[in-house]
Structures are given as structure tokens and as C-alpha cells.
PDB file of C-alpha atoms in Angstrom:
ATOM      1  CA  MET A 233      33.575  98.594 238.331  1.00 78.00           C
ATOM      2  CA  ILE A 234      34.483  96.029 240.972  1.00 85.00           C
ATOM      3  CA  LYS A 235      32.621  96.744 244.211  1.00 88.00           C
ATOM      4  CA  VAL A 236      33.738  95.785 247.686  1.00 88.00           C
ATOM      5  CA  GLU A 237      30.297  94.332 248.361  1.00 89.00           C
ATOM      6  CA  TRP A 238      31.049  91.576 245.876  1.00 92.00           C
ATOM      7  CA  LEU A 239      33.864  90.391 248.108  1.00 92.00           C
ATOM      8  CA  TYR A 240      31.533  90.446 251.100  1.00 92.00           C
ATOM      9  CA  TRP A 241      29.114  88.238 249.180  1.00 94.00           C
ATOM     10  CA  LEU A 242      31.943  85.848 248.360  1.00 94.00           C
ATOM     11  CA  ILE A 243      32.914  85.663 252.044  1.00 93.00           C
ATOM     12  CA  GLY A 244      29.295  84.965 252.945  1.00 94.00           C
ATOM     13  CA  LEU A 245      29.137  82.227 250.304  1.00 95.00           C
ATOM     14  CA  VAL A 246      32.264  80.586 251.745  1.00 94.00           C
ATOM     15  CA  PHE A 247      30.670  80.536 255.203  1.00 95.00           C
ATOM     16  CA  VAL A 248      27.479  79.012 253.809  1.00 95.00           C
ATOM     17  CA  VAL A 249      29.394  76.311 251.897  1.00 94.00           C
ATOM     18  CA  MET A 250      31.364  75.439 255.025  1.00 94.00           C
ATOM     19  CA  ALA A 251      28.145  75.361 257.035  1.00 95.00           C
ATOM     20  CA  VAL A 252      26.760  72.769 254.617  1.00 94.00           C
ATOM     21  CA  GLN A 253      29.953  70.749 255.082  1.00 92.00           C
ATOM     22  CA  MET A 254      29.549  70.916 258.859  1.00 94.00           C
ATOM     23  CA  ALA A 255      25.956  69.746 258.647  1.00 94.00           C
ATOM     24  CA  MET A 256      27.109  66.675 256.707  1.00 93.00           C
ATOM     25  CA  ASP A 257      30.005  65.905 259.066  1.00 92.00           C
ATOM     26  CA  ARG A 258      28.813  63.171 261.428  1.00 91.00           C
ATOM     27  CA  THR A 259      32.039  63.341 263.453  1.00 92.00           C
ATOM     28  CA  ASN A 260      30.921  66.719 264.806  1.00 92.00           C
ATOM     29  CA  PRO A 261      28.622  66.122 267.814  1.00 92.00           C
ATOM     30  CA  LYS A 262      27.161  69.598 267.392  1.00 93.00           C
ATOM     31  CA  ARG A 263      26.995  69.633 263.620  1.00 94.00           C
ATOM     32  CA  TRP A 264      23.515  71.128 263.246  1.00 96.00           C
ATOM     33  CA  THR A 265      24.023  74.053 265.619  1.00 95.00           C
ATOM     34  CA  SER A 266      27.520  74.623 264.231  1.00 95.00           C
ATOM     35  CA  ALA A 267      26.092  74.737 260.739  1.00 95.00           C
ATOM     36  CA  ALA A 268      23.369  77.103 261.931  1.00 96.00           C
ATOM     37  CA  PHE A 269      25.945  79.489 263.413  1.00 96.00           C
ATOM     38  CA  TRP A 270      28.206  79.745 260.375  1.00 96.00           C
ATOM     39  CA  GLY A 271      25.365  79.564 257.868  1.00 96.00           C
ATOM     40  CA  LEU A 272      23.508  82.374 259.618  1.00 95.00           C
ATOM     41  CA  LEU A 273      26.695  84.427 259.691  1.00 94.00           C
ATOM     42  CA  GLY A 274      27.203  83.829 255.979  1.00 95.00           C
ATOM     43  CA  LEU A 275      23.680  84.963 255.119  1.00 95.00           C
ATOM     44  CA  THR A 276      24.170  88.250 256.968  1.00 93.00           C
ATOM     45  CA  PHE A 277      26.734  89.370 254.386  1.00 92.00           C
ATOM     46  CA  PRO A 278      24.420  89.651 251.346  1.00 91.00           C
ATOM     47  CA  TYR A 279      21.516  90.719 253.545  1.00 90.00           C
ATOM     48  CA  GLY A 280      23.649  93.462 255.078  1.00 88.00           C
ATOM     49  CA  THR A 281      24.182  94.927 251.613  1.00 86.00           C
ATOM     50  CA  GLY A 282      20.472  95.512 251.294  1.00 83.00           C
ATOM     51  CA  VAL A 283      20.394  97.202 254.697  1.00 85.00           C
ATOM     52  CA  ALA A 284      23.341  99.505 254.043  1.00 72.00           C
ATOM     53  CA  THR A 285      22.942 100.585 250.434  1.00 63.00           C
ATOM     54  CA  GLY A 286      19.959 102.893 250.807  1.00 59.00           C
ATOM     55  CA  ALA A 287      18.631 101.745 247.419  1.00 57.00           C
ATOM     56  CA  THR A 288      14.971 101.306 246.584  1.00 57.00           C
ATOM     57  CA  TRP A 289      15.169  97.684 247.690  1.00 64.00           C
ATOM     58  CA  THR A 290      16.568  98.546 251.136  1.00 81.00           C
ATOM     59  CA  LEU A 291      15.881  95.774 253.635  1.00 86.00           C
ATOM     60  CA  PRO A 292      14.923  96.278 257.295  1.00 88.00           C
ATOM     61  CA  ALA A 293      17.784  96.168 259.770  1.00 87.00           C
ATOM     62  CA  GLU A 294      15.884  94.340 262.511  1.00 91.00           C
ATOM     63  CA  PRO A 295      16.539  90.822 261.134  1.00 92.00           C
ATOM     64  CA  LEU A 296      20.267  91.525 261.326  1.00 90.00           C
ATOM     65  CA  GLY A 297      19.863  92.361 265.004  1.00 90.00           C
ATOM     66  CA  VAL A 298      17.969  89.125 265.568  1.00 94.00           C
ATOM     67  CA  ALA A 299      20.713  87.246 263.709  1.00 93.00           C
ATOM     68  CA  VAL A 300      23.395  88.762 265.956  1.00 89.00           C
ATOM     69  CA  LEU A 301      21.432  87.730 269.058  1.00 92.00           C
ATOM     70  CA  ALA A 302      21.065  84.209 267.668  1.00 94.00           C
ATOM     71  CA  LEU A 303      24.812  84.032 267.013  1.00 92.00           C
ATOM     72  CA  ILE A 304      25.470  85.164 270.579  1.00 89.00           C
ATOM     73  CA  VAL A 305      23.172  82.473 271.987  1.00 93.00           C
ATOM     74  CA  LEU A 306      24.739  79.731 269.856  1.00 93.00           C
ATOM     75  CA  ALA A 307      28.256  80.773 270.829  1.00 90.00           C
ATOM     76  CA  GLY A 308      27.507  81.705 274.439  1.00 88.00           C
ATOM     77  CA  PHE A 309      25.873  78.382 275.271  1.00 91.00           C
ATOM     78  CA  ASN A 310      28.668  76.409 273.596  1.00 91.00           C
ATOM     79  CA  PHE A 311      26.576  75.048 270.744  1.00 93.00           C
ATOM     80  CA  ILE A 312      29.530  75.228 268.332  1.00 92.00           C
ATOM     81  CA  GLY A 313      31.583  72.076 267.926  1.00 90.00           C
ATOM     82  CA  LYS A 314      34.125  70.675 265.521  1.00 87.00           C
ATOM     83  CA  GLY A 315      34.540  67.430 263.661  1.00 87.00           C
ATOM     84  CA  VAL A 316      37.542  65.250 263.025  1.00 85.00           C
ATOM     85  CA  PRO A 317      39.420  66.755 260.075  1.00 77.00           C
ATOM     86  CA  VAL A 318      40.375  64.515 257.179  1.00 76.00           C
ATOM     87  CA  THR A 319      43.985  65.404 256.504  1.00 76.00           C
ATOM     88  CA  THR A 320      47.403  64.023 255.710  1.00 75.00           C
ATOM     89  CA  THR A 321      49.672  62.428 258.290  1.00 77.00           C
ATOM     90  CA  GLY A 322      52.482  64.292 259.996  1.00 76.00           C
ATOM     91  CA  GLU A 323      55.034  62.355 257.944  1.00 84.00           C
ATOM     92  CA  GLN A 324      53.296  63.300 254.702  1.00 82.00           C
ATOM     93  CA  ARG A 325      53.237  66.978 255.680  1.00 81.00           C
ATOM     94  CA  GLU A 326      56.919  66.910 256.601  1.00 86.00           C
ATOM     95  CA  ALA A 327      57.781  65.306 253.275  1.00 88.00           C
ATOM     96  CA  SER A 328      55.678  67.866 251.401  1.00 86.00           C
ATOM     97  CA  ALA A 329      57.301  70.752 253.283  1.00 85.00           C
ATOM     98  CA  ALA A 330      60.771  69.404 252.512  1.00 89.00           C
ATOM     99  CA  ARG A 331      59.883  69.056 248.834  1.00 89.00           C
ATOM    100  CA  LEU A 332      58.391  72.534 248.460  1.00 89.00           C
ATOM    101  CA  GLY A 333      60.841  74.397 250.694  1.00 90.00           C
ATOM    102  CA  ASN A 334      60.584  78.173 250.507  1.00 91.00           C
ATOM    103  CA  LYS A 335      57.946  77.914 247.789  1.00 91.00           C
ATOM    104  CA  LEU A 336      55.461  77.625 250.646  1.00 89.00           C
ATOM    105  CA  PHE A 337      55.909  81.354 251.305  1.00 93.00           C
ATOM    106  CA  VAL A 338      54.884  82.352 247.776  1.00 94.00           C
ATOM    107  CA  PRO A 339      51.073  82.174 248.369  1.00 93.00           C
ATOM    108  CA  ALA A 340      51.380  84.179 251.609  1.00 91.00           C
ATOM    109  CA  LEU A 341      53.465  86.874 249.902  1.00 94.00           C
ATOM    110  CA  THR A 342      50.981  87.033 247.027  1.00 95.00           C
ATOM    111  CA  ILE A 343      48.325  88.627 249.251  1.00 95.00           C
ATOM    112  CA  PRO A 344      50.211  91.827 250.217  1.00 94.00           C
ATOM    113  CA  LEU A 345      51.772  92.077 246.753  1.00 95.00           C
ATOM    114  CA  VAL A 346      48.389  92.164 244.998  1.00 94.00           C
ATOM    115  CA  ALA A 347      46.987  94.530 247.635  1.00 93.00           C
ATOM    116  CA  ILE A 348      49.911  96.954 247.196  1.00 93.00           C
ATOM    117  CA  VAL A 349      49.629  96.900 243.405  1.00 92.00           C
ATOM    118  CA  CYS A 350      45.888  97.598 243.540  1.00 90.00           C
ATOM    119  CA  ALA A 351      46.250 100.399 246.101  1.00 89.00           C
ATOM    120  CA  SER A 352      49.255 102.027 244.405  1.00 88.00           C
ATOM    121  CA  PHE A 353      48.453 101.772 240.718  1.00 85.00           C
ATOM    122  CA  LEU A 354      44.757 100.990 240.255  1.00 81.00           C
ATOM    123  CA  ASP A 355      43.076 103.302 242.765  1.00 78.00           C
ATOM    124  CA  GLU A 356      42.329 105.953 240.132  1.00 78.00           C
ATOM    125  CA  SER A 357      41.808 103.565 237.232  1.00 79.00           C
ATOM    126  CA  GLY A 358      38.035 103.445 237.531  1.00 82.00           C
ATOM    127  CA  LEU A 359      38.245  99.677 237.801  1.00 86.00           C
ATOM    128  CA  PHE A 360      37.478  99.653 241.520  1.00 87.00           C
ATOM    129  CA  GLU A 361      34.848 101.304 243.671  1.00 85.00           C
ATOM    130  CA  THR A 362      36.066 104.745 244.717  1.00 84.00           C
ATOM    131  CA  GLY A 363      38.140 104.687 247.897  1.00 84.00           C
ATOM    132  CA  LYS A 364      38.031 100.881 248.186  1.00 86.00           C
ATOM    133  CA  ALA A 365      41.091  99.879 246.135  1.00 89.00           C
ATOM    134  CA  THR A 366      43.103  98.689 249.137  1.00 89.00           C
ATOM    135  CA  LEU A 367      40.287  96.566 250.571  1.00 90.00           C
ATOM    136  CA  ILE A 368      39.389  95.134 247.182  1.00 92.00           C
ATOM    137  CA  GLY A 369      43.070  94.469 246.536  1.00 92.00           C
ATOM    138  CA  LEU A 370      43.261  92.524 249.781  1.00 93.00           C
ATOM    139  CA  GLY A 371      40.329  90.350 248.719  1.00 93.00           C
ATOM    140  CA  LEU A 372      41.716  89.812 245.231  1.00 94.00           C
ATOM    141  CA  GLY A 373      45.076  88.994 246.810  1.00 94.00           C
ATOM    142  CA  CYS A 374      43.455  86.218 248.846  1.00 94.00           C
ATOM    143  CA  ILE A 375      41.844  84.763 245.723  1.00 95.00           C
ATOM    144  CA  ALA A 376      45.136  84.990 243.839  1.00 95.00           C
ATOM    145  CA  ALA A 377      46.955  83.358 246.767  1.00 95.00           C
ATOM    146  CA  LEU A 378      44.511  80.430 246.653  1.00 94.00           C
ATOM    147  CA  VAL A 379      45.236  79.903 242.955  1.00 94.00           C
ATOM    148  CA  VAL A 380      48.985  80.266 243.459  1.00 95.00           C
ATOM    149  CA  GLY A 381      48.904  77.894 246.429  1.00 93.00           C
ATOM    150  CA  MET A 382      47.140  75.232 244.386  1.00 92.00           C
ATOM    151  CA  LEU A 383      49.667  75.648 241.556  1.00 93.00           C
ATOM    152  CA  VAL A 384      52.636  75.471 243.929  1.00 91.00           C
ATOM    153  CA  THR A 385      51.396  72.336 245.700  1.00 89.00           C
ATOM    154  CA  GLY A 386      50.025  70.724 242.562  1.00 88.00           C
ATOM    155  CA  GLU A 387      46.528  70.447 244.042  1.00 86.00           C
ATOM    156  CA  ARG A 388      43.741  70.184 241.461  1.00 87.00           C
ATOM    157  CA  LYS A 389      40.603  70.003 243.627  1.00 87.00           C
ATOM    158  CA  VAL A 390      39.131  73.209 245.065  1.00 87.00           C
ATOM    159  CA  SER A 391      37.366  71.096 247.678  1.00 85.00           C
ATOM    160  CA  VAL A 392      40.698  70.361 249.387  1.00 86.00           C
ATOM    161  CA  PRO A 393      41.477  73.970 250.454  1.00 89.00           C
ATOM    162  CA  VAL A 394      37.809  74.485 251.281  1.00 88.00           C
ATOM    163  CA  HIS A 395      37.840  71.480 253.647  1.00 86.00           C
ATOM    164  CA  SER A 396      41.134  72.671 255.155  1.00 86.00           C
ATOM    165  CA  GLY A 397      39.688  76.140 255.662  1.00 87.00           C
ATOM    166  CA  ARG A 398      36.649  74.646 257.325  1.00 90.00           C
ATOM    167  CA  SER A 399      38.861  72.691 259.744  1.00 86.00           C
ATOM    168  CA  MET A 400      40.691  75.886 260.707  1.00 84.00           C
ATOM    169  CA  LEU A 401      37.375  77.718 261.034  1.00 87.00           C
ATOM    170  CA  GLU A 402      36.145  75.047 263.451  1.00 87.00           C
ATOM    171  CA  ALA A 403      39.396  75.234 265.415  1.00 81.00           C
ATOM    172  CA  MET A 404      39.080  79.012 265.795  1.00 80.00           C
ATOM    173  CA  GLY A 405      35.380  78.890 266.621  1.00 83.00           C
ATOM    174  CA  SER A 406      33.378  81.965 267.530  1.00 84.00           C
ATOM    175  CA  ALA A 407      36.569  83.770 268.609  1.00 77.00           C
ATOM    176  CA  LEU A 408      36.928  84.621 264.935  1.00 80.00           C
ATOM    177  CA  LEU A 409      34.212  87.258 265.348  1.00 81.00           C
ATOM    178  CA  LEU A 410      35.558  88.820 268.538  1.00 75.00           C
ATOM    179  CA  PRO A 411      37.669  91.580 266.876  1.00 71.00           C
ATOM    180  CA  GLN A 412      34.719  92.786 264.793  1.00 75.00           C
ATOM    181  CA  LEU A 413      32.363  92.789 267.764  1.00 76.00           C
ATOM    182  CA  LEU A 414      34.862  94.627 269.958  1.00 73.00           C
ATOM    183  CA  SER A 415      35.484  97.195 267.230  1.00 70.00           C
ATOM    184  CA  VAL A 416      31.754  97.871 267.059  1.00 77.00           C
ATOM    185  CA  LEU A 417      31.715  98.119 270.854  1.00 76.00           C
ATOM    186  CA  GLY A 418      34.267 100.933 270.628  1.00 71.00           C
ATOM    187  CA  SER A 419      31.976 102.855 268.287  1.00 74.00           C
ATOM    188  CA  ILE A 420      29.056 102.313 270.653  1.00 81.00           C
ATOM    189  CA  PHE A 421      31.137 103.614 273.560  1.00 77.00           C
ATOM    190  CA  ALA A 422      32.076 106.689 271.528  1.00 74.00           C
ATOM    191  CA  VAL A 423      28.443 107.449 270.645  1.00 81.00           C
ATOM    192  CA  ALA A 424      27.402 106.863 274.260  1.00 82.00           C
ATOM    193  CA  GLY A 425      29.868 109.527 275.400  1.00 81.00           C
ATOM    194  CA  VAL A 426      32.279 107.264 277.302  1.00 79.00           C
ATOM    195  CA  GLY A 427      35.216 109.158 275.820  1.00 75.00           C
ATOM    196  CA  THR A 428      33.777 112.480 276.941  1.00 79.00           C
ATOM    197  CA  GLN A 429      33.343 111.263 280.498  1.00 82.00           C
ATOM    198  CA  VAL A 430      36.849 109.799 280.586  1.00 79.00           C
ATOM    199  CA  GLY A 431      38.130 113.125 279.284  1.00 77.00           C
ATOM    200  CA  ARG A 432      36.428 115.022 282.104  1.00 80.00           C
ATOM    201  CA  ILE A 433      38.001 112.726 284.689  1.00 80.00           C
ATOM    202  CA  VAL A 434      41.449 113.059 283.128  1.00 76.00           C
ATOM    203  CA  ASN A 435      41.179 116.844 282.814  1.00 74.00           C
ATOM    204  CA  GLY A 436      40.229 117.034 286.458  1.00 77.00           C
ATOM    205  CA  VAL A 437      43.345 115.094 287.480  1.00 77.00           C
ATOM    206  CA  LEU A 438      46.004 116.357 285.054  1.00 76.00           C
ATOM    207  CA  PRO A 439      47.774 119.650 285.823  1.00 74.00           C
ATOM    208  CA  ASP A 440      47.240 122.406 283.249  1.00 72.00           C
ATOM    209  CA  ASN A 441      49.583 122.366 280.234  1.00 72.00           C
ATOM    210  CA  SER A 442      51.346 119.221 281.417  1.00 86.00           C
ATOM    211  CA  LYS A 443      52.246 117.860 277.995  1.00 89.00           C
ATOM    212  CA  TYR A 444      54.254 114.871 279.189  1.00 91.00           C
ATOM    213  CA  LEU A 445      51.620 113.682 281.655  1.00 91.00           C
ATOM    214  CA  ALA A 446      48.937 114.060 278.992  1.00 91.00           C
ATOM    215  CA  VAL A 447      51.015 111.993 276.553  1.00 95.00           C
ATOM    216  CA  ILE A 448      51.518 109.298 279.203  1.00 94.00           C
ATOM    217  CA  ALA A 449      47.793 109.300 279.992  1.00 92.00           C
ATOM    218  CA  TYR A 450      46.880 108.926 276.316  1.00 95.00           C
ATOM    219  CA  CYS A 451      49.374 106.168 275.515  1.00 96.00           C
ATOM    220  CA  VAL A 452      48.831 104.208 278.739  1.00 95.00           C
ATOM    221  CA  GLY A 453      45.079 104.710 278.359  1.00 93.00           C
ATOM    222  CA  MET A 454      45.217 103.278 274.835  1.00 95.00           C
ATOM    223  CA  PHE A 455      47.190 100.332 276.197  1.00 96.00           C
ATOM    224  CA  LEU A 456      44.807  99.629 279.096  1.00 94.00           C
ATOM    225  CA  PHE A 457      41.588 100.097 277.103  1.00 90.00           C
ATOM    226  CA  THR A 458      42.955  97.771 274.427  1.00 92.00           C
ATOM    227  CA  VAL A 459      43.740  95.149 277.078  1.00 92.00           C
ATOM    228  CA  ILE A 460      40.193  95.471 278.411  1.00 86.00           C
ATOM    229  CA  MET A 461      38.430  95.565 275.048  1.00 83.00           C
ATOM    230  CA  GLY A 462      40.807  93.325 273.119  1.00 82.00           C
ATOM    231  CA  ASN A 463      41.063  95.627 270.132  1.00 82.00           C
ATOM    232  CA  ALA A 464      42.968  98.876 269.596  1.00 88.00           C
ATOM    233  CA  PHE A 465      40.332  99.979 267.111  1.00 83.00           C
ATOM    234  CA  ALA A 466      37.761  99.761 269.901  1.00 83.00           C
ATOM    235  CA  ALA A 467      39.941 101.724 272.331  1.00 87.00           C
ATOM    236  CA  PHE A 468      40.890 104.388 269.795  1.00 89.00           C
ATOM    237  CA  PRO A 469      37.607 106.361 269.563  1.00 86.00           C
ATOM    238  CA  VAL A 470      37.236 106.364 273.357  1.00 86.00           C
ATOM    239  CA  MET A 471      40.737 107.579 274.253  1.00 90.00           C
ATOM    240  CA  THR A 472      41.012 109.942 271.298  1.00 90.00           C
ATOM    241  CA  ALA A 473      37.745 111.609 272.238  1.00 87.00           C
ATOM    242  CA  ALA A 474      38.937 111.804 275.848  1.00 88.00           C
ATOM    243  CA  ILE A 475      42.561 112.942 275.522  1.00 90.00           C
ATOM    244  CA  GLY A 476      44.008 112.663 272.045  1.00 92.00           C
ATOM    245  CA  TRP A 477      41.896 115.236 270.237  1.00 91.00           C
ATOM    246  CA  PRO A 478      40.759 117.743 272.888  1.00 90.00           C
ATOM    247  CA  VAL A 479      43.982 117.821 274.942  1.00 89.00           C
ATOM    248  CA  LEU A 480      46.957 116.832 272.812  1.00 93.00           C
ATOM    249  CA  ILE A 481      45.783 118.257 269.482  1.00 94.00           C
ATOM    250  CA  GLN A 482      43.448 121.154 270.240  1.00 91.00           C
ATOM    251  CA  GLN A 483      44.927 122.455 273.495  1.00 89.00           C
ATOM    252  CA  MET A 484      48.597 121.578 272.990  1.00 91.00           C
ATOM    253  CA  HIS A 485      48.651 121.851 269.175  1.00 92.00           C
ATOM    254  CA  GLY A 486      50.182 118.443 268.561  1.00 93.00           C
ATOM    255  CA  ASN A 487      50.683 117.121 265.042  1.00 95.00           C
ATOM    256  CA  GLU A 488      47.440 115.307 264.207  1.00 94.00           C
ATOM    257  CA  PRO A 489      48.775 112.394 262.105  1.00 93.00           C
ATOM    258  CA  ALA A 490      51.641 111.802 264.545  1.00 95.00           C
ATOM    259  CA  ILE A 491      49.448 111.838 267.649  1.00 96.00           C
ATOM    260  CA  LEU A 492      46.835 109.522 266.205  1.00 94.00           C
ATOM    261  CA  ALA A 493      49.246 107.088 264.526  1.00 94.00           C
ATOM    262  CA  ILE A 494      51.498 106.753 267.577  1.00 96.00           C
ATOM    263  CA  GLY A 495      48.434 106.435 269.795  1.00 95.00           C
ATOM    264  CA  MET A 496      47.291 103.465 267.724  1.00 95.00           C
ATOM    265  CA  LEU A 497      50.780 101.960 268.059  1.00 95.00           C
ATOM    266  CA  ALA A 498      50.487 102.249 271.844  1.00 96.00           C
ATOM    267  CA  GLY A 499      47.148 100.479 271.591  1.00 94.00           C
ATOM    268  CA  PHE A 500      48.643  97.700 269.499  1.00 94.00           C
ATOM    269  CA  SER A 501      51.086  97.021 272.324  1.00 95.00           C
ATOM    270  CA  GLY A 502      48.048  96.238 274.472  1.00 94.00           C
ATOM    271  CA  THR A 503      46.837  93.743 271.870  1.00 92.00           C
ATOM    272  CA  LEU A 504      49.907  91.639 272.643  1.00 93.00           C
ATOM    273  CA  CYS A 505      48.961  91.377 276.329  1.00 93.00           C
ATOM    274  CA  THR A 506      45.304  90.413 276.400  1.00 91.00           C
ATOM    275  CA  PRO A 507      43.353  87.163 275.996  1.00 87.00           C
ATOM    276  CA  MET A 508      40.485  89.315 274.728  1.00 81.00           C
ATOM    277  CA  ALA A 509      42.427  89.551 271.444  1.00 80.00           C
ATOM    278  CA  ALA A 510      41.598  85.905 270.942  1.00 73.00           C
ATOM    279  CA  ASN A 511      42.502  85.629 267.275  1.00 73.00           C
ATOM    280  CA  PHE A 512      46.024  86.931 268.020  1.00 81.00           C
ATOM    281  CA  ASN A 513      46.791  85.212 271.307  1.00 85.00           C
ATOM    282  CA  ILE A 514      44.415  82.382 272.218  1.00 77.00           C
ATOM    283  CA  VAL A 515      43.601  80.889 268.810  1.00 76.00           C
ATOM    284  CA  PRO A 516      47.285  80.413 267.806  1.00 80.00           C
ATOM    285  CA  ALA A 517      47.915  78.603 271.087  1.00 81.00           C
ATOM    286  CA  SER A 518      44.982  76.323 270.311  1.00 74.00           C
ATOM    287  CA  LEU A 519      46.024  75.699 266.707  1.00 73.00           C
ATOM    288  CA  LEU A 520      49.601  74.927 267.767  1.00 77.00           C
ATOM    289  CA  GLU A 521      48.323  72.768 270.647  1.00 75.00           C
ATOM    290  CA  LEU A 522      50.445  74.609 273.208  1.00 84.00           C
ATOM    291  CA  LYS A 523      50.233  73.352 276.784  1.00 85.00           C
ATOM    292  CA  ASP A 524      49.904  76.919 278.100  1.00 88.00           C
ATOM    293  CA  GLN A 525      47.146  78.794 276.292  1.00 85.00           C
ATOM    294  CA  TYR A 526      48.565  82.067 277.628  1.00 89.00           C
ATOM    295  CA  GLY A 527      52.051  81.226 276.354  1.00 90.00           C
ATOM    296  CA  PRO A 528      51.948  83.745 273.464  1.00 90.00           C
ATOM    297  CA  ILE A 529      50.936  86.547 275.852  1.00 92.00           C
ATOM    298  CA  LYS A 530      53.745  85.726 278.283  1.00 93.00           C
ATOM    299  CA  ALA A 531      56.265  85.688 275.444  1.00 93.00           C
ATOM    300  CA  GLN A 532      54.979  88.947 273.956  1.00 94.00           C
ATOM    301  CA  ALA A 533      54.601  90.970 277.160  1.00 95.00           C
ATOM    302  CA  PRO A 534      58.219  92.253 277.350  1.00 96.00           C
ATOM    303  CA  THR A 535      58.079  93.416 273.733  1.00 96.00           C
ATOM    304  CA  ALA A 536      54.690  95.021 274.335  1.00 96.00           C
ATOM    305  CA  LEU A 537      55.896  97.020 277.340  1.00 96.00           C
ATOM    306  CA  ALA A 538      59.012  98.132 275.452  1.00 97.00           C
ATOM    307  CA  LEU A 539      56.814  99.178 272.521  1.00 96.00           C
ATOM    308  CA  LEU A 540      54.550 101.145 274.852  1.00 97.00           C
ATOM    309  CA  GLY A 541      57.519 102.951 276.366  1.00 96.00           C
ATOM    310  CA  CYS A 542      59.001 103.776 272.964  1.00 96.00           C
ATOM    311  CA  SER A 543      55.647 105.017 271.654  1.00 96.00           C
ATOM    312  CA  THR A 544      55.240 107.316 274.653  1.00 96.00           C
ATOM    313  CA  VAL A 545      58.734 108.772 274.318  1.00 96.00           C
ATOM    314  CA  ILE A 546      58.432 109.245 270.544  1.00 96.00           C
ATOM    315  CA  MET A 547      55.123 111.053 270.903  1.00 96.00           C
ATOM    316  CA  ALA A 548      56.422 113.324 273.660  1.00 94.00           C
ATOM    317  CA  LEU A 549      59.570 114.283 271.750  1.00 94.00           C
ATOM    318  CA  PHE A 550      58.480 114.445 268.128  1.00 93.00           C
ATOM    319  CA  ALA A 551      54.696 114.976 267.896  1.00 93.00           C
ATOM    320  CA  PHE A 552      54.657 118.630 268.960  1.00 91.00           C
TER     321      PHE A 552
END
């Protein structure tokens, strides 16, 4: 049986290998602290398995907390740098792109294809850990895409994509971890009762049995909390505990899957409008070397507002 933890270990190993590369890269003025950041992150993956499994060899969770604090210090005090990537020239890349043409899309399409096959046909096969077929399929799809990409481009050295991945990792920096941290923050808010308190405020303001106002409050709340927190998954437990579940579903008997799915869609519209969603909005601007780092947000804002409006109307008309 293939377990999802094996993929986590592989991810951790990739981070550790790239950390070693960073430590050896003399063009990076902060190579040792950069290597410490990514290496420490990589080691948390296998260590986290021992914390979470509950087996006889369960490890204490406190070192993971210390590791998170160390990562915060390294990132917060700007101890993460990047070296000068060794890559081809612009002319060479243009020539390669012209030669390969649409074949360049094959590796990218391999990832969802493998994930869909695993989730649709292998979930009950006993080959994968129960309930993890989609996630494992995503990981296997990435591995398959690496192999396919090397075959398509004719590359024979695994070190080449590893070095390229390290260059992109350095370009993204600590913003790579922001979605995961914000998602955890949403869970912390939910446990702390933030959603309950927001619900009390909303219930005190909304008129009784005002379905349309409650729908607007839920969808706009998902949008605003996502803008603030940078992640719809972080906003979801807060706003669902406040309005979605107690008001729209329990009091007004809304359709549960429809309410929750459309609520997430309203939250995703907020993702398009916030610099807190760094991996969606700020990192692409950096990778593309745009003059305006908020250019993607400005371009996406009209679509986001239209999506929010459509989500609100669809929920009001069809979720009850």
C-alpha cells in the first residue's frame, strides 16, 4: 500500500537536497542561513510523521514548534537570499520553445491526468492508503510529469531540473509557506471561537429570517476574510461557523453542499484581490519581473468582483 506520508518524505528530501545546493552556492550572500531555512523545513516532514502517527515511536511535538519559530526568525529578519542561477540564454530558450512547440504542455497536463486516474479508478484498489488516492495521485502525477518533461526535452541529467527547481524556490522565498500558515491560522481562529463571536455580531445586526441579507453577509464575509487572511481555506471555518452553518443551513434550511461550495467560491474571489495570497499574486509578478508587483491584482480585481456577485446571486436563488 502506497502511503501519503511517503510523498511527504520525498518532498522533505527535495528541500534538503536543495538546501545542500544553496550551502554550496557562493553567489548567494546568505547561503548558510538560506540553507538552514530550507533544510530545517525539509527535516520537519519526516519528523512530523513521527509526531502524527500515534505509533509506539511517537516523537514529541515541541521540536516542531521550535522549528516553526526558527523558520519565522530566519524569514522575518530577511536571512533568506538567492544566488545567481546557472541557466540558458534567452535566445536558447526561445529556440527550444520554437522546437518543442505545444509539446511543452504535455508535462503540465500529465499531473492532473494521473491524479484523475488515481482518484477515479484506483481509490478502491487497495493500492493506496484509504481516502488518500487523490492526494497520492497528485504526487505521483508530479513525478510522472518530471519524467515526461525530461523525455520531451531530451534532458538526461536529473540534476538539471533539480537546479532549476532550486532557482524557482529561491525566487519564491518564504512566501511559498504563506498559504499553509494562513490555513493553519484559520483553524486556530475556529478553535479560539472567532467564528462564534462573529456570528453573534452578525445575528445582532441582521433582521430575522432575512435570507438575502444573510447570503450577502456570508459571501461578502468570505471575500473580506480571504483578503485579510490571504487564503479562502483560512476564512472558511470562521465564516461558516459564524453564518454559513448556524444561519443559512440550520435556521434557513439551505442545501449544505451548495452553501458550502458556493461560499468557498466567494472566498476564492477574494484570493484574486489580496497581496496576502503571495504565491498567487506577488510571486508571479516577481518571477515575470513585472514593474508593478500589484499588477496581477489590478488585472484580476474586475473578474473577482464579478465572481463575487455571481456567487451571491447563485446562492440566493438556487441553494434553498
